Amino acid sequence: MHGQVSNDTPVGVPADLMWDVYRGFELGRLVDKIAADVLGRVEFLEGDGGVGSIVKFTSAAEPGSGYMKEIFTKIDDENRVKETEVIEGGYKALGFDVVRIRLEILEKDSESCIVRSSIEYEGDDKLADVVSRVSVKPLEIMAEIVGKHLSENKSTL
């Protein structure tokens, strides 16, 4: 079984500014600074924010047990695409073999963009009952919070 869930979140900041935050560790730093109580905490375990870097996200909604580790597998500055793969916890702990997260920043106009958040999953057919739990809602909330922060503080990250 495989599938994907996706959502487009409009954001009132330029695509380049949003990408500067999303492309590496800055996204985790900003989430920790402005949304840890809503989304959770981010720890940087390995790397410099480039491909091969590993982060651990601990959910605010499920303290204690709700965590996942991700490895950055793709950072495409030209197309503003970042992909990660969950290597431990999260949806992987529910039994999925592969869980990929794709974040894409699409330019809408010179002052706004769209954050396209997708989760792709693969696993055994017996996971059919669990598929409904796969959601991009936290990624949508993150885009909204980060976008609002950047809109209000365009000169500072």
Tab-separated table of C-alpha atoms in Angstrom:
chain	number	residue	atom	x	y	z
A	1	MET	CA	0.000	0.000	0.000
A	2	HIS	CA	1.194	3.474	-0.768
A	3	GLY	CA	-0.361	6.900	-0.798
A	4	GLN	CA	0.097	10.586	-0.275
A	5	VAL	CA	-1.584	13.463	1.531
A	6	SER	CA	-0.905	17.038	0.552
A	7	ASN	CA	-1.991	20.584	1.359
A	8	ASP	CA	-1.296	24.041	-0.045
A	9	THR	CA	-0.998	26.842	2.511
A	10	PRO	CA	-0.958	30.435	1.216
A	11	VAL	CA	1.540	32.679	3.000
A	12	GLY	CA	1.885	36.461	2.784
A	13	VAL	CA	5.682	36.618	2.366
A	14	PRO	CA	7.939	36.300	-0.696
A	15	ALA	CA	8.921	32.765	-1.703
A	16	ASP	CA	12.655	33.481	-1.353
A	17	LEU	CA	12.216	34.625	2.254
A	18	MET	CA	10.136	31.568	3.134
A	19	TRP	CA	12.678	29.283	1.440
A	20	ASP	CA	15.557	30.866	3.400
A	21	VAL	CA	13.835	29.578	6.542
A	22	TYR	CA	12.602	26.228	5.197
A	23	ARG	CA	15.758	25.004	3.454
A	24	GLY	CA	17.854	24.047	6.493
A	25	PHE	CA	17.971	24.179	10.280
A	26	GLU	CA	16.475	27.694	10.475
A	27	LEU	CA	12.973	26.198	10.283
A	28	GLY	CA	13.592	24.123	13.416
A	29	ARG	CA	15.170	27.049	15.233
A	30	LEU	CA	12.191	29.253	14.406
A	31	VAL	CA	9.648	26.589	15.418
A	32	ASP	CA	11.467	26.235	18.756
A	33	LYS	CA	11.446	30.001	19.226
A	34	ILE	CA	7.859	30.856	18.258
A	35	ALA	CA	5.788	27.652	18.273
A	36	ALA	CA	7.263	25.053	20.645
A	37	ASP	CA	4.097	25.112	22.774
A	38	VAL	CA	1.889	24.508	19.713
A	39	LEU	CA	4.009	22.255	17.493
A	40	GLY	CA	6.825	20.864	19.610
A	41	ARG	CA	10.599	20.946	20.004
A	42	VAL	CA	13.294	20.350	17.401
A	43	GLU	CA	16.732	18.945	18.209
A	44	PHE	CA	19.573	18.987	15.689
A	45	LEU	CA	21.319	15.619	15.961
A	46	GLU	CA	23.696	15.552	12.975
A	47	GLY	CA	24.854	17.715	10.118
A	48	ASP	CA	24.852	21.366	9.168
A	49	GLY	CA	21.328	21.693	7.769
A	50	GLY	CA	22.189	20.172	4.396
A	51	VAL	CA	21.448	16.778	2.875
A	52	GLY	CA	22.256	14.036	5.392
A	53	SER	CA	21.381	16.174	8.421
A	54	ILE	CA	19.239	14.510	11.077
A	55	VAL	CA	16.700	16.215	13.330
A	56	LYS	CA	14.453	14.950	16.098
A	57	PHE	CA	11.009	16.493	16.441
A	58	THR	CA	9.096	15.978	19.695
A	59	SER	CA	5.409	16.799	19.364
A	60	ALA	CA	3.727	19.184	21.769
A	61	ALA	CA	0.490	17.237	21.233
A	62	GLU	CA	1.993	13.927	22.382
A	63	PRO	CA	4.693	14.749	24.958
A	64	GLY	CA	6.887	11.853	25.973
A	65	SER	CA	6.010	9.379	23.231
A	66	GLY	CA	5.278	11.554	20.205
A	67	TYR	CA	8.579	12.022	18.416
A	68	MET	CA	10.188	11.348	15.067
A	69	LYS	CA	13.662	11.510	13.615
A	70	GLU	CA	14.083	12.714	10.048
A	71	ILE	CA	17.020	12.752	7.674
A	72	PHE	CA	17.234	15.485	5.042
A	73	THR	CA	17.375	13.679	1.680
A	74	LYS	CA	16.950	16.547	-0.803
A	75	ILE	CA	17.430	20.298	-0.749
A	76	ASP	CA	16.781	21.872	-4.141
A	77	ASP	CA	17.440	25.622	-3.962
A	78	GLU	CA	16.440	26.228	-7.580
A	79	ASN	CA	12.970	24.706	-7.202
A	80	ARG	CA	12.675	25.442	-3.455
A	81	VAL	CA	12.029	21.815	-2.499
A	82	LYS	CA	13.112	20.045	0.685
A	83	GLU	CA	12.523	16.350	1.269
A	84	THR	CA	13.079	14.341	4.402
A	85	GLU	CA	12.557	10.717	5.316
A	86	VAL	CA	11.329	9.604	8.721
A	87	ILE	CA	13.894	7.144	10.089
A	88	GLU	CA	12.403	6.566	13.555
A	89	GLY	CA	9.173	7.273	15.416
A	90	GLY	CA	6.214	9.187	14.018
A	91	TYR	CA	4.278	7.421	11.274
A	92	LYS	CA	7.123	4.926	10.942
A	93	ALA	CA	6.287	3.714	14.471
A	94	LEU	CA	2.749	2.982	13.263
A	95	GLY	CA	4.215	0.369	10.914
A	96	PHE	CA	4.854	2.199	7.645
A	97	ASP	CA	8.003	1.066	5.822
A	98	VAL	CA	8.711	4.443	4.208
A	99	VAL	CA	7.508	7.912	5.173
A	100	ARG	CA	8.711	10.897	3.142
A	101	ILE	CA	7.924	14.535	3.842
A	102	ARG	CA	8.149	17.052	1.004
A	103	LEU	CA	8.020	20.806	1.545
A	104	GLU	CA	7.824	22.979	-1.550
A	105	ILE	CA	7.712	26.776	-1.671
A	106	LEU	CA	5.819	28.025	-4.741
A	107	GLU	CA	5.961	31.673	-5.747
A	108	LYS	CA	2.492	33.179	-6.032
A	109	ASP	CA	3.589	36.778	-6.690
A	110	SER	CA	6.395	39.054	-5.485
A	111	GLU	CA	4.902	39.332	-1.982
A	112	SER	CA	3.333	35.927	-1.359
A	113	CYS	CA	3.847	32.218	-1.828
A	114	ILE	CA	2.293	28.829	-1.248
A	115	VAL	CA	3.808	26.182	1.004
A	116	ARG	CA	2.926	22.778	-0.439
A	117	SER	CA	3.314	20.156	2.288
A	118	SER	CA	3.110	16.468	1.363
A	119	ILE	CA	3.554	13.176	3.176
A	120	GLU	CA	4.117	10.066	1.088
A	121	TYR	CA	3.870	6.670	2.759
A	122	GLU	CA	4.424	3.021	1.902
A	123	GLY	CA	3.565	-0.026	3.950
A	124	ASP	CA	1.764	-3.297	4.261
A	125	ASP	CA	-1.912	-3.486	3.240
A	126	LYS	CA	-2.796	-4.307	6.863
A	127	LEU	CA	-2.175	-0.592	7.623
A	128	ALA	CA	-5.404	0.428	5.849
A	129	ASP	CA	-7.007	1.307	9.205
A	130	VAL	CA	-4.050	3.538	10.140
A	131	VAL	CA	-3.891	5.561	6.910
A	132	SER	CA	-6.551	7.984	8.162
A	133	ARG	CA	-4.108	9.113	10.874
A	134	VAL	CA	-1.609	10.413	8.283
A	135	SER	CA	-2.095	14.174	8.237
A	136	VAL	CA	-0.254	17.251	7.000
A	137	LYS	CA	-2.157	19.444	9.481
A	138	PRO	CA	0.943	20.076	11.682
A	139	LEU	CA	2.872	21.118	8.544
A	140	GLU	CA	0.021	23.441	7.551
A	141	ILE	CA	-0.005	24.998	11.039
A	142	MET	CA	3.787	25.385	10.871
A	143	ALA	CA	3.551	27.202	7.511
A	144	GLU	CA	0.874	29.534	8.878
A	145	ILE	CA	2.816	30.351	12.055
A	146	VAL	CA	6.153	30.828	10.274
A	147	GLY	CA	4.513	32.884	7.522
A	148	LYS	CA	2.778	35.144	10.037
A	149	HIS	CA	6.010	35.612	11.991
A	150	LEU	CA	7.990	36.471	8.856
A	151	SER	CA	5.275	38.833	7.647
A	152	GLU	CA	5.365	40.708	10.953
A	153	ASN	CA	9.195	40.632	11.217
A	154	LYS	CA	10.438	40.742	7.603
A	155	SER	CA	13.814	42.164	8.550
A	156	THR	CA	14.606	39.624	11.260
A	157	LEU	CA	14.587	35.840	11.345
